[in-house]
C-alpha positions as a printed NumPy array, in Angstrom:
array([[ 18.82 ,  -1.142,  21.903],
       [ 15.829,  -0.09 ,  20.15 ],
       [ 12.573,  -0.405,  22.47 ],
       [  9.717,  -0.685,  19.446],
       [  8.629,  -3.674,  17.919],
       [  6.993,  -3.33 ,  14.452],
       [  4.663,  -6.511,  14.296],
       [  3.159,  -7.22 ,  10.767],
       [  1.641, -11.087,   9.707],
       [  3.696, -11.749,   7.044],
       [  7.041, -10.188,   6.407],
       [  8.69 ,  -9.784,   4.095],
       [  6.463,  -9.189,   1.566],
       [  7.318,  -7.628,  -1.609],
       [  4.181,  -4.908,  -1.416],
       [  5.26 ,  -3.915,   1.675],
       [  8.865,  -2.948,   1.399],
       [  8.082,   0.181,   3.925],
       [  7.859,  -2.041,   6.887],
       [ 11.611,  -2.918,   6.172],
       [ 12.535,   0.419,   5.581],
       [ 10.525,   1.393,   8.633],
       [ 12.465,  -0.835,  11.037],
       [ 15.878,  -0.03 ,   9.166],
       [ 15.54 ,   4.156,   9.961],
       [ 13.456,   3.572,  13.105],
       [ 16.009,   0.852,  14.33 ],
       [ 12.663,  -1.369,  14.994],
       [ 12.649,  -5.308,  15.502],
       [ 10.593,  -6.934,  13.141],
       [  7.564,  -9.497,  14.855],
       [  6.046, -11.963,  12.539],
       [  3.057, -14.106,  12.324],
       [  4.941, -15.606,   9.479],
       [  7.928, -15.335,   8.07 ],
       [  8.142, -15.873,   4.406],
       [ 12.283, -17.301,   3.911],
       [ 12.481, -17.52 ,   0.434],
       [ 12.243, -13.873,  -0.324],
       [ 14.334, -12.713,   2.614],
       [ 17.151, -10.294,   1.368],
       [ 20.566,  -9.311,   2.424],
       [ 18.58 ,  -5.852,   3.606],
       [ 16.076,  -7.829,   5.946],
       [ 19.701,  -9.144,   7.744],
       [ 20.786,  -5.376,   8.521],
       [ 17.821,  -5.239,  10.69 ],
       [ 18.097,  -5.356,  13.93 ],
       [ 16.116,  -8.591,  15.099],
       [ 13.347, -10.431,  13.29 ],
       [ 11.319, -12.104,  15.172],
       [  9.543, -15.39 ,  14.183],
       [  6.1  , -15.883,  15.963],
       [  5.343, -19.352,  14.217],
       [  8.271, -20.978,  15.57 ],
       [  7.85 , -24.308,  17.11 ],
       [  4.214, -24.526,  16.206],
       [  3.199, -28.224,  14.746],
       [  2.466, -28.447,  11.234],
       [ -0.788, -30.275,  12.216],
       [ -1.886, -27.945,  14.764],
       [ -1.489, -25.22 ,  11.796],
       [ -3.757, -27.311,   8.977],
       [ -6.169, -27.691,  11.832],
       [ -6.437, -24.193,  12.535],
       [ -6.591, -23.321,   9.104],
       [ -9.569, -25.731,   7.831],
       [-11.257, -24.582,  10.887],
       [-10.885, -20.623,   9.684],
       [-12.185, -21.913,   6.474],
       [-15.359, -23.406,   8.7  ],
       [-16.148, -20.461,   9.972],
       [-16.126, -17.988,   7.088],
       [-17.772, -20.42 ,   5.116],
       [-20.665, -20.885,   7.614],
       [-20.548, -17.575,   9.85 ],
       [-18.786, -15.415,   7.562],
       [-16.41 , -15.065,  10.318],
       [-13.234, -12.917,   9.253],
       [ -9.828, -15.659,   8.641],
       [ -7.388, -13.52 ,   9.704],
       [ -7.076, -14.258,  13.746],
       [ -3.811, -15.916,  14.518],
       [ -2.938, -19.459,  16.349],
       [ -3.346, -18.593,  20.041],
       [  0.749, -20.174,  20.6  ],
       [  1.712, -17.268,  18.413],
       [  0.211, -14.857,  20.993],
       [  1.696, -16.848,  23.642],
       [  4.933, -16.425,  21.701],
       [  4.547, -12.794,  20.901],
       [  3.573, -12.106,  25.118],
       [  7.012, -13.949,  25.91 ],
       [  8.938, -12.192,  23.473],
       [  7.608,  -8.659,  24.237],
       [  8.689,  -9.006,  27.806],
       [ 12.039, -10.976,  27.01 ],
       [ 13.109,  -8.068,  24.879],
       [ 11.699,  -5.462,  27.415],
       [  9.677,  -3.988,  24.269],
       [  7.845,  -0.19 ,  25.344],
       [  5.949,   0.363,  22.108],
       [  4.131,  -1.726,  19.765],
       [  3.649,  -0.939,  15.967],
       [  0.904,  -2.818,  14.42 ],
       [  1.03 ,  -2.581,  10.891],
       [ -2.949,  -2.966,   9.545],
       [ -6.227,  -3.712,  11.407],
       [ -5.948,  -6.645,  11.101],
       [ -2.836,  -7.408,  13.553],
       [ -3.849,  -4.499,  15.281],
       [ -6.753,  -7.011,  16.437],
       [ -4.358,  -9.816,  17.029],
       [ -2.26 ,  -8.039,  19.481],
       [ -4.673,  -5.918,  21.291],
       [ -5.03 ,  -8.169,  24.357],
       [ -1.542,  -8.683,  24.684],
       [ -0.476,  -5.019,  24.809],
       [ -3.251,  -4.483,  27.263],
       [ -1.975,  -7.254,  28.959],
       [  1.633,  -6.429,  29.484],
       [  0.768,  -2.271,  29.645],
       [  2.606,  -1.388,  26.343],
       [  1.512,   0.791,  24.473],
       [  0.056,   0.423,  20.741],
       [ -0.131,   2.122,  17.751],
       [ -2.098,   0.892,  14.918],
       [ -0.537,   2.112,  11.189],
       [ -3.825,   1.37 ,   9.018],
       [ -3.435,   0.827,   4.998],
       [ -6.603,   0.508,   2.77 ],
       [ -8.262,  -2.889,   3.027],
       [ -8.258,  -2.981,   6.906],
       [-10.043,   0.662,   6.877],
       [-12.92 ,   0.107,   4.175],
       [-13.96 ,  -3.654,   3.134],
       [-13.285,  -5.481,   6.211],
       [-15.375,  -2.68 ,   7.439],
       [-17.972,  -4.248,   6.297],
       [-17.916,  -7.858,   7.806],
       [-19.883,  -6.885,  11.465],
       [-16.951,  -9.567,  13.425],
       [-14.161,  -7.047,  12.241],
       [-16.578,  -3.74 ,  12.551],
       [-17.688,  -4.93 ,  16.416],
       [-13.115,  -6.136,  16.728],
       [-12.379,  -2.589,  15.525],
       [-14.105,  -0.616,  17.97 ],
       [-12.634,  -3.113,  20.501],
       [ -8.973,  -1.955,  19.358],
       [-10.167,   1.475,  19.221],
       [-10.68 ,   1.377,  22.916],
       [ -6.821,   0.036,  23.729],
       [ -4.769,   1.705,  20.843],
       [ -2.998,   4.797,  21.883],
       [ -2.705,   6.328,  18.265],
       [ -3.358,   5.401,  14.982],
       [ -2.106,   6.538,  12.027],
       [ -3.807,   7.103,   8.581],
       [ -2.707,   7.08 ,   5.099],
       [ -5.576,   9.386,   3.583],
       [ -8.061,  12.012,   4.969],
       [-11.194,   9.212,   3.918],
       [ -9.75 ,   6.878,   6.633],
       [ -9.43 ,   9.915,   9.459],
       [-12.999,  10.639,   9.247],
       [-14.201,   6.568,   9.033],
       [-11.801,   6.82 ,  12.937],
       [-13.653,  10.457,  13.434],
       [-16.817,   8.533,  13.14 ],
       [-16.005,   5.361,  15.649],
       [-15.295,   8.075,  18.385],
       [-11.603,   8.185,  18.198],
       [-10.034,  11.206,  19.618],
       [ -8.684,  13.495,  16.471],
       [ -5.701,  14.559,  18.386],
       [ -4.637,  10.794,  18.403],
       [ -5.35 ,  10.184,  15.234],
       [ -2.261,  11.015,  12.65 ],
       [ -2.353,  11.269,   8.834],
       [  1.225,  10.087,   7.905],
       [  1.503,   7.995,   4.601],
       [  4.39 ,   5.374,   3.838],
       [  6.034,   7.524,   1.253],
       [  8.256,   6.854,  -1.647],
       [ 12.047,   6.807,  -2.043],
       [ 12.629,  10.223,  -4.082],
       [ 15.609,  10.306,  -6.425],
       [ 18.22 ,  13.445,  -5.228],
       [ 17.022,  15.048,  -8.185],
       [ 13.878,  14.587, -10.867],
       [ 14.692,  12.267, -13.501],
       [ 12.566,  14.581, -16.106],
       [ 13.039,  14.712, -19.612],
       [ 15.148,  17.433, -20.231],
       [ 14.005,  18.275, -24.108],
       [ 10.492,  16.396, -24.501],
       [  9.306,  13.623, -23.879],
       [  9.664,   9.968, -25.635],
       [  8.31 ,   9.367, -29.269],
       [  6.549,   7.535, -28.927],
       [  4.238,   9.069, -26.048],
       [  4.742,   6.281, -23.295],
       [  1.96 ,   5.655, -20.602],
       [  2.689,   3.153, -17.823],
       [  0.208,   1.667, -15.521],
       [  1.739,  -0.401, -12.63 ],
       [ -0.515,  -2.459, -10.069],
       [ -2.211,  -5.959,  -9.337],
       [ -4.75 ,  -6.746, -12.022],
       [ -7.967,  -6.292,  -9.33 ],
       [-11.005,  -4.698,  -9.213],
       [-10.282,  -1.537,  -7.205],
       [ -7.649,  -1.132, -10.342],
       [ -9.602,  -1.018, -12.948],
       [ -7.461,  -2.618, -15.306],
       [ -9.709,  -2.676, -18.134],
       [-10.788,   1.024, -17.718],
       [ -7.045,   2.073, -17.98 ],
       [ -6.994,  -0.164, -21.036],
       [-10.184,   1.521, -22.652],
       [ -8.678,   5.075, -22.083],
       [ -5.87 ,   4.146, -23.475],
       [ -7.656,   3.279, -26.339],
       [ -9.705,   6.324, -27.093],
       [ -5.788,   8.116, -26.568],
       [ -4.357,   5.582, -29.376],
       [ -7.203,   6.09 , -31.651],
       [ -6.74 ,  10.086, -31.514],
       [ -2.519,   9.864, -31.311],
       [ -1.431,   6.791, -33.185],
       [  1.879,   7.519, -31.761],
       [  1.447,   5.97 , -27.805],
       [  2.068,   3.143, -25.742],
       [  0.986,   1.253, -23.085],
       [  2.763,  -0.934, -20.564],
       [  1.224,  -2.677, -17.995],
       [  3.241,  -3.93 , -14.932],
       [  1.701,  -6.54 , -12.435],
       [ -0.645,  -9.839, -12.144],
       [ -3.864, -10.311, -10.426],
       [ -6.762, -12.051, -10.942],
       [ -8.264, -10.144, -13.719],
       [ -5.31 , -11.427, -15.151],
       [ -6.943, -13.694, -17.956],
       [-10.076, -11.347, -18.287],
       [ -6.923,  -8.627, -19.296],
       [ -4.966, -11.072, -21.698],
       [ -8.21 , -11.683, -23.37 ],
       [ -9.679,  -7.775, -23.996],
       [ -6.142,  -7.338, -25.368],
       [ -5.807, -10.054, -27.395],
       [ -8.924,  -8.513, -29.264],
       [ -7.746,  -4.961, -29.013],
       [ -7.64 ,  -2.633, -32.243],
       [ -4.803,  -1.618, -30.323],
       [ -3.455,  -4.66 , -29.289],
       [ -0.005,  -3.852, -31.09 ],
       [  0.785,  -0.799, -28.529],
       [ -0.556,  -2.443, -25.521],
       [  2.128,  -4.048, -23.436],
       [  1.412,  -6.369, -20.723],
       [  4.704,  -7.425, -18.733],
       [  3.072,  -9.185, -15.569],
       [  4.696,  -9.086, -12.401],
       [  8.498,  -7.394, -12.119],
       [ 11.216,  -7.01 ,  -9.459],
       [ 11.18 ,  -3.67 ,  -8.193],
       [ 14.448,  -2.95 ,  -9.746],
       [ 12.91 ,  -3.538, -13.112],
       [ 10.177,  -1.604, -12.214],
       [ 11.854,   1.563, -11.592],
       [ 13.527,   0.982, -15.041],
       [  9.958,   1.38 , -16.661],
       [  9.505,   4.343, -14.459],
       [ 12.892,   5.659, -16.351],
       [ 11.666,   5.102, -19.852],
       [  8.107,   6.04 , -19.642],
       [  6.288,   9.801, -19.854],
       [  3.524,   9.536, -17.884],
       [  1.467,   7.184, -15.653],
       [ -2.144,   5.709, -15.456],
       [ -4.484,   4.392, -12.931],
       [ -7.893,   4.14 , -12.657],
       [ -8.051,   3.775,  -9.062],
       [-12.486,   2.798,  -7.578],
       [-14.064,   1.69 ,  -4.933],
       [-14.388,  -2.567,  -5.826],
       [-18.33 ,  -3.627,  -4.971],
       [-16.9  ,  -4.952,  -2.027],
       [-15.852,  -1.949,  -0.597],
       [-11.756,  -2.503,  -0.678],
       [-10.515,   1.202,  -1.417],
       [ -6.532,   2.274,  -2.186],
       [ -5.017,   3.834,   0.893],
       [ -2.427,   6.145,  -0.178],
       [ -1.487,   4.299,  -3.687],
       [  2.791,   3.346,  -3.631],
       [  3.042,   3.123,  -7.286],
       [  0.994,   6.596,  -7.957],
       [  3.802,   8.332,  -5.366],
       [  6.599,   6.703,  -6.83 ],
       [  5.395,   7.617, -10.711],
       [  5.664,  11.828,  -8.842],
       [  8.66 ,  10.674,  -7.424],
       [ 10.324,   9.752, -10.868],
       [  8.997,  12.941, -12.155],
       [  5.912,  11.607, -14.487],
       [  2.77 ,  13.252, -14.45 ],
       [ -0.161,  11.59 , -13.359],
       [ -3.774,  10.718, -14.401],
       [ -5.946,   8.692, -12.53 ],
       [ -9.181,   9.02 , -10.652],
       [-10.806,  11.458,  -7.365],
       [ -9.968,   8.393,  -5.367],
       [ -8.679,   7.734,  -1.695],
       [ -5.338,   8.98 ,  -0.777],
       [ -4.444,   9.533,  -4.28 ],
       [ -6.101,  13.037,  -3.978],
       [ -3.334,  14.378,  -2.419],
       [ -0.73 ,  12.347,  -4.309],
       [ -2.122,  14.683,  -7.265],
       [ -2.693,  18.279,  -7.904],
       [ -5.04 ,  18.534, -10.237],
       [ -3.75 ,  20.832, -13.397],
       [ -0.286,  21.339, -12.181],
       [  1.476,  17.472, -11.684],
       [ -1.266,  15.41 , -13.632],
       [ -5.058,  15.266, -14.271],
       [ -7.77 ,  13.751, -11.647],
       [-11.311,  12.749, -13.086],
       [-14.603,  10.57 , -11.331],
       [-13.997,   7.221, -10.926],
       [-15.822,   5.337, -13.7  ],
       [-15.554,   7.872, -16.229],
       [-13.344,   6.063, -19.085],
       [-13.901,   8.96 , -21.91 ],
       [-12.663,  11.889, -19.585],
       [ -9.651,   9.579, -18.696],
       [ -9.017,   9.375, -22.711],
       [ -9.598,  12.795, -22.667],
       [ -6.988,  13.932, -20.3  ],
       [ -4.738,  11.414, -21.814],
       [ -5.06 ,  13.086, -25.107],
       [ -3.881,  16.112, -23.793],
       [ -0.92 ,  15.187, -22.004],
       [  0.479,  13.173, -24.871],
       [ -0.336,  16.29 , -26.978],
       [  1.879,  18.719, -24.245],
       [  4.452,  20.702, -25.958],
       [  8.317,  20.046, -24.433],
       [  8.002,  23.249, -22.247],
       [  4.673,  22.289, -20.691],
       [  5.498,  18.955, -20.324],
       [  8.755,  19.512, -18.741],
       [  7.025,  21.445, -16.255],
       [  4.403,  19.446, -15.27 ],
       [  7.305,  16.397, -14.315],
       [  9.343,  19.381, -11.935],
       [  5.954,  19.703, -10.03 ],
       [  5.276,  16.126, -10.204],
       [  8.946,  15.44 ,  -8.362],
       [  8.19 ,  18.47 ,  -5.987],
       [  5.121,  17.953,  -4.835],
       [  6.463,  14.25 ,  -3.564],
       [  9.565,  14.992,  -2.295],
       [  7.659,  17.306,   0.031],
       [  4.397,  15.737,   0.82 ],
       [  5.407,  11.703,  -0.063],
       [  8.938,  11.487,   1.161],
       [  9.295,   8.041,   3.06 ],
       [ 12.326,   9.817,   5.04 ],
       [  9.8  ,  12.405,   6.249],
       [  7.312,  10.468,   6.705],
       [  9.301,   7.755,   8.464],
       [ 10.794,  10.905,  10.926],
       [  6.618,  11.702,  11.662],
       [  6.173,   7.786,  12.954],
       [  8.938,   7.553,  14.564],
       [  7.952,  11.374,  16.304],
       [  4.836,   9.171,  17.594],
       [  6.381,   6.325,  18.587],
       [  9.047,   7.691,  20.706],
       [  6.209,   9.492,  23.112],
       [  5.425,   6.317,  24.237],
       [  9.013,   4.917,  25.027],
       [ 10.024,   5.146,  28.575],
       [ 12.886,   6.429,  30.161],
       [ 14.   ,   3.99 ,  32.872]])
């Protein structure tokens, strides 16, 4: 029987389909703060064990907690993501029922809920941080001063991008502990490239929530300075946010507004059919003002993975999800007219060029972004810490 537990606060979620695949390879049980039962799949039953940590917990007791969360963010600023103190009492019981010798925390965040009970019960923890939990929270001085707390009891972490090593480099944390290894993307067997030239016409796909460290809108205005060079482009846009309605509305108004496409949220499989029909993808990835950064972008591996060239901004982890000049184009975050420049050019690639700009898209994935590999790396870390009894 496996002897890791992979602990995440809401599972499954549909933007974080890598902590299923991570307990499927690894052979992981799955701990919960919540378990969301509607959107469980036929995959989340070939796990080995999930593990509900709300169980049993009134519905009152929960509303109470809640509103009192709300209190204390409202007044004190005072981060909402701690858990209900009969989850960790749950979680403690659970840990030593199922003789557990290595704890996974996937983000900060639950990094900081379990802490004390892996110190507790001597088991050791690894924290997997994301984006979010490794710049904006960073900011609130609760989460900063609960950071360097976990910093002291985690045996590893792992990072996503080389900004979030050196933010860990900075709190003190030993660099031999610390372990770059992003999620990674399922990679097709072989690259799903246009064989002759690409689509006419010129197809540009943007996938992601509609929020500020997107940039929606500056995708959108690239776009146009593209469309009013090469009449002959397109523009889907996959996902929902809450720039949502700010979108709609730019659109609506749009010279453009014919070749802009806005399809709002998608099941992955329908996803991976706009990966299929589209020629290269957009995303004009910033820092938001307050401070929530990409970690190591999903969407901007998977685009490689399918074998589409890239452009998109100097941002994050998405640095090394691009080579600059040889799978896509990289410029400064903010600058809409050299994004519409770069998009010019790669709509204007002759078949040859193009063609081999999608091989080294696909390559450059399969061998730096492959969730397989990258899954083998974690579970290289984890197993140091399992015992042999």
């Amino acid at each position: 029987m496996s002897k890791i537990a992979i602990i995440t606060e809401v599972y499954p979620r549909l933007s974080e389909t890598f902590i299923r695949k991570q307990a499927y390879k690894i052979g992981g049980f799955v701990f919960a703060y919540k378990i969301a039962q509607e959107i469980l799949n036929k995959q989340d039953k070939q796990l080995p064990k999930i593990v509900d940590l709300s169980d049993n917990i009134p519905t009152l007791y929960k509303k109470i907690y809640w509103w009192s969360k709300v209190i204390l963010w409202k007044v004190f600023k005072y981060p909402g993501y701690h858990w209900i103190p009969n989850s960790k009492s749950t979680l403690k019981k659970r840990l030593q029922e199922m003789d557990i010798h290595v704890v996974l925390a996937q983000f900060g965040t639950t990094g900081i809920n379990v802490m004390n009970v892996c110190k507790e019960l001597s088991i050791p923890l690894v924290v997997h941080f994301h984006g979010k939990d490794a710049s904006q929270l960073l900011q609130n001085k609760y989460y900063s001063h609960e950071i360097k707390q976990l910093l002291k009891i985690a045996v590893e972490i792992i990072v996503v991008n080389q900004n979030m090593r050196q933010i860990f480099l900075d709190f003190g944390f030993p660099k031999e502990k610390i372990h770059f290894i992003p999620c990674g993307v399922e990679v097709p067997l072989s690259c799903p490239y246009k064989q002759n030239s690409p689509h006419s016409p010129f197809r540009f796909l943007a996938i992601g929530r509609l929020v500020e460290k997107k940039a929606p809108l500056n995708t959108i205005k690239a776009f146009e300075l593209c469309a009013k060079k090469h009449p002959n482009v397109s523009l889907t846009f996959v996902g929902d946010g809450e720039l949502l309605e700010e979108v709609e509305s730019y659109v609506s108004k749009s010279d453009y507004k014919n070749k802009i496409f806005l399809k709002g949220p998608l099941p992955h499989i329908q996803v991976q059919k706009e990966l299929l029909k589209a020629d290269a993808f957009v995303q004009h990835s910033i820092v938001a003002s307050n401070g929530d950064a990409e970690g190591w972008p999903l969407t901007v591996g998977e685009a490689g993975a399918y074998g589409l060239p890239v452009i998109s901004t100097k941002h994050m982890g998405i640095t090394s999800q691009v080579v600059e000049g040889v799978t896509g184009f990289l410029v400064e975050e903010g600058d809409v007219k050299e994004m519409g420049k770069k998009m010019i050019e790669i709509a204007s690639f002759k078949p040859e060029k193009y063609n081999t700009f999608s091989k080294m898209a696909y390559k450059h994935i399969k061998e730096h972004g492959n969730n397989s590999i990258q899954i083998s790396k974690l579970q290289d870390v984890l197993n140091k810490h399992i015992t042999k009894k």
